């Protein structure tokens, strides 16, 4: 996308924070500002499905995506029916982004088997498509993770679209290959850098597509970019550092940081987290790492840094406000400032 004067601009906004009324309002504002997509996420206090429903009723044009909804903890039938209802509610504007979360989240949050998550997703996505295309013959499926034997007992109402786009969230190579094999897109992560995308993500996507006999380049790469807009650059960078520190705690993301040579800093952040010392966590994030993973500062600087450093990293860039340590008021303020900074 391009903005005034032909300057590159991101295509989407992703929202994790604020109450449902705030999310709905910001979604409508992003649509009015000319963004192509708005995405919501899921955590232990927020349902992506409910958020998407409220977002759909407040908009008419913008693509709406989950980045991500948990694929574990929901049966394939529940996921398929939720997606078709959301697609109908939005008039065919849904992108269903699915993820498994970390092993700890799968096991301890959802009570799910954390083994072989990529194989689980490779089984799940084709099964969802079978539900959307189901006719009076029903579905018979016996796999490693799912067993479905459904015989329709009433007429089947066809979905608005039997080909709802499905994206998978992945950080490490095996899950990225799964996206290349069975999904329409990959939802990247805020810890992705240009170097990680070039060295790991795109090759793994191509490998997955090749193994599945799919054309190269068929899978869309969407990615988060941490964005903090504030006239005081020190505040903006501090907010970005806080979000990076939050992700540095998670061992699943270690490879993305280690590729950049920040292993020692990540160890320091984790040690501070063990002490529950938030200030030390944030202070341990190197300035160079902020520059590789975020745009932070006054509006003009943020626009320039995006155009210079990030405009061509992804097929579709989603700007992402920090939320770790931010009040709900500051979160909403920052998202609105981000929308205004990149308005078309």
Coordinates of C-alpha atoms in Angstrom, one line a residue:
X1 CA 0.0 0.0 0.0
X2 CA 1.0 3.6 -0.5
X3 CA -0.1 6.7 1.3
X4 CA 0.0 10.4 0.4
X5 CA 2.9 11.2 -1.9
X6 CA 3.4 7.6 -2.8
X7 CA 5.0 6.7 0.6
X8 CA 4.8 3.1 1.5
X9 CA 2.3 2.3 4.3
X10 CA 1.3 -0.9 6.1
X11 CA -1.9 -2.7 5.1
X12 CA -3.2 -3.7 8.5
X13 CA -3.6 -3.1 12.2
X14 CA -3.6 -5.8 14.9
X15 CA -5.3 -5.3 18.2
X16 CA -4.4 -6.9 21.5
X17 CA -5.6 -4.8 24.4
X18 CA -8.5 -2.7 25.5
X19 CA -12.1 -3.8 26.1
X20 CA -14.5 -4.9 23.4
X21 CA -15.9 -1.4 22.9
X22 CA -12.4 0.0 22.4
X23 CA -11.6 -2.8 19.9
X24 CA -14.8 -2.1 18.0
X25 CA -14.2 1.6 17.8
X26 CA -10.6 1.3 16.7
X27 CA -11.6 -1.2 14.0
X28 CA -14.1 1.3 12.6
X29 CA -11.5 4.1 12.7
X30 CA -8.9 1.9 10.9
X31 CA -11.4 1.1 8.2
X32 CA -12.2 4.8 7.8
X33 CA -8.5 5.6 7.6
X34 CA -8.0 3.3 4.6
X35 CA -6.4 0.3 6.1
X36 CA -7.0 -3.0 4.3
X37 CA -7.3 -5.2 7.3
X38 CA -7.8 -5.3 11.1
X39 CA -6.8 -8.3 13.1
X40 CA -7.5 -9.4 16.7
X41 CA -5.8 -11.9 18.9
X42 CA -6.6 -14.3 21.7
X43 CA -5.3 -14.8 25.2
X44 CA -6.5 -16.1 28.5
X45 CA -8.9 -13.1 28.9
X46 CA -10.0 -12.4 25.3
X47 CA -11.8 -14.4 22.7
X48 CA -10.8 -13.7 19.1
X49 CA -14.1 -15.1 17.9
X50 CA -16.3 -12.7 19.9
X51 CA -14.0 -9.8 19.1
X52 CA -14.3 -10.5 15.4
X53 CA -18.1 -10.6 15.7
X54 CA -18.2 -7.1 17.2
X55 CA -15.7 -5.9 14.6
X56 CA -17.8 -7.3 11.8
X57 CA -20.9 -5.4 12.9
X58 CA -18.9 -2.1 13.0
X59 CA -17.4 -2.3 9.5
X60 CA -18.4 -2.9 5.9
X61 CA -15.2 -3.1 3.8
X62 CA -12.1 -4.0 5.8
X63 CA -10.8 -7.6 5.9
X64 CA -11.0 -9.0 9.4
X65 CA -8.6 -11.6 10.7
X66 CA -7.7 -13.6 13.8
X67 CA -4.0 -13.4 14.4
X68 CA -4.5 -15.7 16.1
X69 CA -7.4 -17.9 17.4
X70 CA -6.4 -21.0 19.3
X71 CA -6.8 -24.2 17.3
X72 CA -6.4 -26.3 20.4
X73 CA -9.2 -26.4 22.9
X74 CA -11.8 -26.2 20.1
X75 CA -13.0 -29.2 18.0
X76 CA -12.8 -29.0 14.2
X77 CA -16.6 -28.8 14.0
X78 CA -16.7 -25.8 16.4
X79 CA -13.9 -24.0 14.6
X80 CA -15.6 -24.6 11.2
X81 CA -19.0 -23.4 12.4
X82 CA -17.6 -20.3 14.1
X83 CA -15.6 -19.4 11.0
X84 CA -18.6 -19.8 8.6
X85 CA -20.8 -17.7 10.9
X86 CA -18.2 -15.0 11.1
X87 CA -17.7 -15.0 7.4
X88 CA -21.4 -14.7 6.9
X89 CA -21.7 -11.9 9.5
X90 CA -18.9 -10.0 7.8
X91 CA -20.1 -10.5 4.3
X92 CA -17.2 -12.7 3.2
X93 CA -14.4 -10.6 4.8
X94 CA -12.9 -13.2 7.3
X95 CA -9.4 -14.6 7.4
X96 CA -9.2 -17.4 9.9
X97 CA -5.8 -17.3 11.5
X98 CA -5.0 -20.3 13.8
X99 CA -2.3 -21.1 16.1
X100 CA -1.5 -23.6 18.8
X101 CA 0.5 -21.5 21.3
X102 CA 3.5 -22.8 23.1
X103 CA 3.7 -26.3 24.5
X104 CA 3.0 -24.9 28.0
X105 CA -0.1 -23.1 26.7
X106 CA -1.4 -26.2 24.9
X107 CA -0.8 -28.5 27.9
X108 CA -1.6 -26.2 30.9
X109 CA -4.1 -23.7 29.4
X110 CA -6.1 -26.0 27.1
X111 CA -5.5 -29.4 28.5
X112 CA -4.4 -30.5 25.0
X113 CA -1.7 -32.9 23.9
X114 CA 1.3 -30.7 23.1
X115 CA 3.1 -33.3 21.0
X116 CA 3.6 -32.7 17.2
X117 CA 1.7 -29.4 16.9
X118 CA 2.6 -28.9 13.3
X119 CA 1.3 -32.4 12.4
X120 CA -1.9 -31.4 14.2
X121 CA -2.3 -28.3 12.1
X122 CA -1.6 -30.2 8.9
X123 CA -4.5 -32.5 9.8
X124 CA -6.8 -29.8 11.0
X125 CA -6.8 -27.3 8.1
X126 CA -7.9 -29.8 5.4
X127 CA -10.5 -31.1 7.8
X128 CA -11.9 -27.6 8.2
X129 CA -12.2 -27.3 4.5
X130 CA -14.1 -30.6 4.3
X131 CA -16.6 -29.2 6.8
X132 CA -17.2 -26.1 4.7
X133 CA -17.7 -28.2 1.6
X134 CA -19.7 -30.9 3.3
X135 CA -22.8 -32.4 1.5
X136 CA -25.4 -34.9 2.5
X137 CA -22.8 -37.7 2.6
X138 CA -21.2 -36.1 5.7
X139 CA -17.6 -36.7 6.8
X140 CA -15.6 -39.7 7.9
X141 CA -12.2 -39.0 9.2
X142 CA -9.8 -40.9 11.5
X143 CA -6.5 -39.2 12.0
X144 CA -3.8 -39.0 14.6
X145 CA -5.5 -36.1 16.4
X146 CA -9.1 -36.0 15.3
X147 CA -11.8 -38.6 14.7
X148 CA -15.0 -37.4 13.0
X149 CA -18.0 -39.4 11.8
X150 CA -20.8 -37.0 11.0
X151 CA -24.0 -38.0 9.1
X152 CA -26.2 -34.9 8.5
X153 CA -29.7 -35.3 9.9
X154 CA -31.1 -32.2 8.3
X155 CA -30.6 -30.2 5.1
X156 CA -27.2 -28.6 4.9
X157 CA -27.1 -24.8 4.5
X158 CA -24.1 -24.0 2.4
X159 CA -21.6 -21.4 3.8
X160 CA -21.2 -18.0 2.2
X161 CA -17.7 -19.1 1.1
X162 CA -16.5 -22.7 1.1
X163 CA -13.0 -21.4 0.7
X164 CA -12.5 -19.2 3.7
X165 CA -8.8 -18.3 3.8
X166 CA -6.9 -20.0 6.6
X167 CA -3.6 -18.7 7.9
X168 CA -1.4 -20.5 10.4
X169 CA 0.8 -18.8 13.0
X170 CA 4.3 -20.2 13.3
X171 CA 7.7 -19.1 14.6
X172 CA 9.9 -22.2 14.2
X173 CA 10.7 -23.9 10.9
X174 CA 8.4 -27.0 11.3
X175 CA 5.2 -25.0 11.9
X176 CA 6.2 -22.6 9.1
X177 CA 6.6 -25.5 6.7
X178 CA 3.1 -26.7 7.8
X179 CA 1.7 -23.3 6.7
X180 CA 3.4 -23.7 3.4
X181 CA 1.9 -27.1 3.0
X182 CA -1.7 -26.6 3.9
X183 CA -2.6 -22.9 4.6
X184 CA -3.3 -19.8 2.5
X185 CA -1.0 -17.7 4.6
X186 CA 1.4 -17.5 7.5
X187 CA 0.9 -15.1 10.4
X188 CA 4.3 -14.0 11.5
X189 CA 5.3 -12.9 15.0
X190 CA 6.5 -9.7 16.5
X191 CA 9.9 -11.3 17.1
X192 CA 10.5 -11.7 13.4
X193 CA 13.3 -9.5 12.0
X194 CA 14.2 -9.0 8.3
X195 CA 17.1 -11.4 8.8
X196 CA 14.9 -14.1 10.3
X197 CA 12.3 -13.7 7.5
X198 CA 15.0 -14.0 4.9
X199 CA 17.0 -16.8 6.5
X200 CA 14.3 -19.0 8.0
X201 CA 10.7 -18.0 7.2
X202 CA 10.5 -17.7 3.5
X203 CA 12.7 -20.8 2.8
X204 CA 10.6 -22.8 5.2
X205 CA 7.4 -21.6 3.5
X206 CA 8.8 -22.6 0.1
X207 CA 9.9 -26.0 1.4
X208 CA 6.5 -26.7 2.8
X209 CA 4.8 -25.7 -0.4
X210 CA 7.2 -27.7 -2.5
X211 CA 6.7 -30.9 -0.4
X212 CA 2.9 -30.5 -0.8
X213 CA 3.2 -29.9 -4.6
X214 CA 1.9 -26.4 -4.3
X215 CA 3.1 -23.5 -6.5
X216 CA 5.9 -21.4 -4.9
X217 CA 4.6 -18.0 -3.7
X218 CA 1.1 -19.2 -3.2
X219 CA 1.2 -18.6 0.6
X220 CA 0.8 -15.1 1.8
X221 CA 3.3 -13.9 4.5
X222 CA 1.7 -11.5 7.0
X223 CA 3.7 -10.1 9.9
X224 CA 3.4 -8.0 13.0
X225 CA 5.5 -4.9 13.4
X226 CA 5.6 -3.3 16.9
X227 CA 4.7 0.3 16.6
X228 CA 4.7 3.0 19.3
X229 CA 3.9 6.6 18.4
X230 CA 4.8 9.3 20.8
X231 CA 6.3 12.8 20.5
X232 CA 8.7 11.8 23.3
X233 CA 10.9 9.2 21.6
X234 CA 12.2 7.9 24.9
X235 CA 8.7 6.9 25.9
X236 CA 7.9 5.3 22.6
X237 CA 11.1 3.3 22.7
X238 CA 10.5 2.2 26.3
X239 CA 7.1 0.9 25.3
X240 CA 8.6 -1.1 22.5
X241 CA 11.3 -2.5 24.8
X242 CA 8.6 -3.6 27.2
X243 CA 6.8 -5.6 24.5
X244 CA 10.1 -7.1 23.3
X245 CA 11.0 -8.1 26.8
X246 CA 7.6 -9.8 27.2
X247 CA 8.4 -12.1 24.2
X248 CA 12.0 -12.7 25.2
X249 CA 10.7 -14.6 28.2
X250 CA 9.3 -17.4 26.0
X251 CA 11.8 -20.1 25.1
X252 CA 9.9 -21.0 21.9
X253 CA 11.1 -17.6 20.4
X254 CA 14.7 -18.1 21.3
X255 CA 15.9 -18.9 17.8
X256 CA 14.6 -15.6 16.4
X257 CA 16.7 -13.6 18.9
X258 CA 19.7 -15.9 18.7
X259 CA 20.0 -15.5 15.0
X260 CA 20.5 -11.7 15.6
X261 CA 23.2 -12.3 18.2
X262 CA 21.2 -11.2 21.2
X263 CA 21.4 -14.5 23.2
X264 CA 23.2 -12.9 26.2
X265 CA 20.6 -10.1 26.4
X266 CA 17.7 -12.5 26.3
X267 CA 19.3 -14.5 29.1
X268 CA 19.5 -11.3 31.2
X269 CA 15.9 -10.6 30.5
X270 CA 14.8 -14.0 31.5
X271 CA 16.8 -13.8 34.7
X272 CA 15.1 -10.5 35.6
X273 CA 11.7 -12.1 34.9
X274 CA 12.5 -14.9 37.3
X275 CA 12.9 -12.1 39.9
X276 CA 9.8 -10.5 38.6
X277 CA 11.8 -7.3 38.1
X278 CA 10.0 -5.6 35.2
X279 CA 12.2 -2.6 35.2
X280 CA 15.4 -4.7 34.8
X281 CA 13.7 -6.8 32.0
X282 CA 13.0 -3.7 30.0
X283 CA 16.4 -2.1 30.7
X284 CA 18.1 -5.3 29.4
X285 CA 16.6 -4.9 25.9
X286 CA 19.3 -3.5 23.6
X287 CA 18.5 -0.4 21.6
X288 CA 19.8 -2.2 18.5
X289 CA 17.1 -4.9 19.0
X290 CA 14.4 -2.2 19.1
X291 CA 15.6 -0.9 15.7
X292 CA 15.3 -4.4 14.2
X293 CA 11.8 -5.2 15.6
X294 CA 9.9 -2.0 15.9
X295 CA 9.2 1.5 14.8
X296 CA 9.0 4.0 17.7
X297 CA 8.9 7.7 18.0
X298 CA 7.1 10.8 16.6
X299 CA 4.8 10.2 13.6
X300 CA 7.2 11.5 11.0
X301 CA 10.0 9.3 12.3
X302 CA 7.8 6.3 12.5
X303 CA 6.6 6.7 8.9
X304 CA 10.2 7.2 7.7
X305 CA 11.5 4.2 9.5
X306 CA 8.7 2.0 8.2
X307 CA 9.3 3.1 4.6
X308 CA 13.1 2.7 4.9
X309 CA 13.4 -0.5 7.0
X310 CA 10.2 -2.5 7.0
X311 CA 8.0 -1.8 4.0
X312 CA 9.2 -4.8 2.0
X313 CA 9.7 -7.4 4.7
X314 CA 6.2 -8.9 4.5
X315 CA 3.6 -9.3 1.8
X316 CA 1.2 -7.7 4.3
X317 CA 2.4 -5.8 7.4
X318 CA 0.2 -5.5 10.5
X319 CA 1.1 -2.7 12.9
X320 CA 1.0 -3.8 16.5
X321 CA 0.7 -1.6 19.6
X322 CA 2.6 -2.7 22.7
X323 CA 0.3 -3.7 25.5
X324 CA 2.7 -5.2 28.1
X325 CA 2.8 -2.6 30.9
X326 CA 0.6 -0.1 29.1
X327 CA -2.7 1.1 30.6
X328 CA -5.8 0.6 28.5
X329 CA -6.0 4.3 28.0
X330 CA -2.4 4.5 26.6
X331 CA -3.0 1.4 24.5
X332 CA -6.0 3.0 22.8
X333 CA -4.2 6.3 22.5
X334 CA -1.3 4.6 20.7
X335 CA -3.4 2.6 18.3
X336 CA -5.3 5.8 17.4
X337 CA -2.0 7.6 16.9
X338 CA -0.8 4.8 14.7
X339 CA -4.0 4.9 12.6
X340 CA -3.6 8.6 12.2
X341 CA 0.1 8.4 11.4
X342 CA -0.5 6.0 8.5
X343 CA -4.0 7.1 7.3
X344 CA -4.5 7.1 3.6

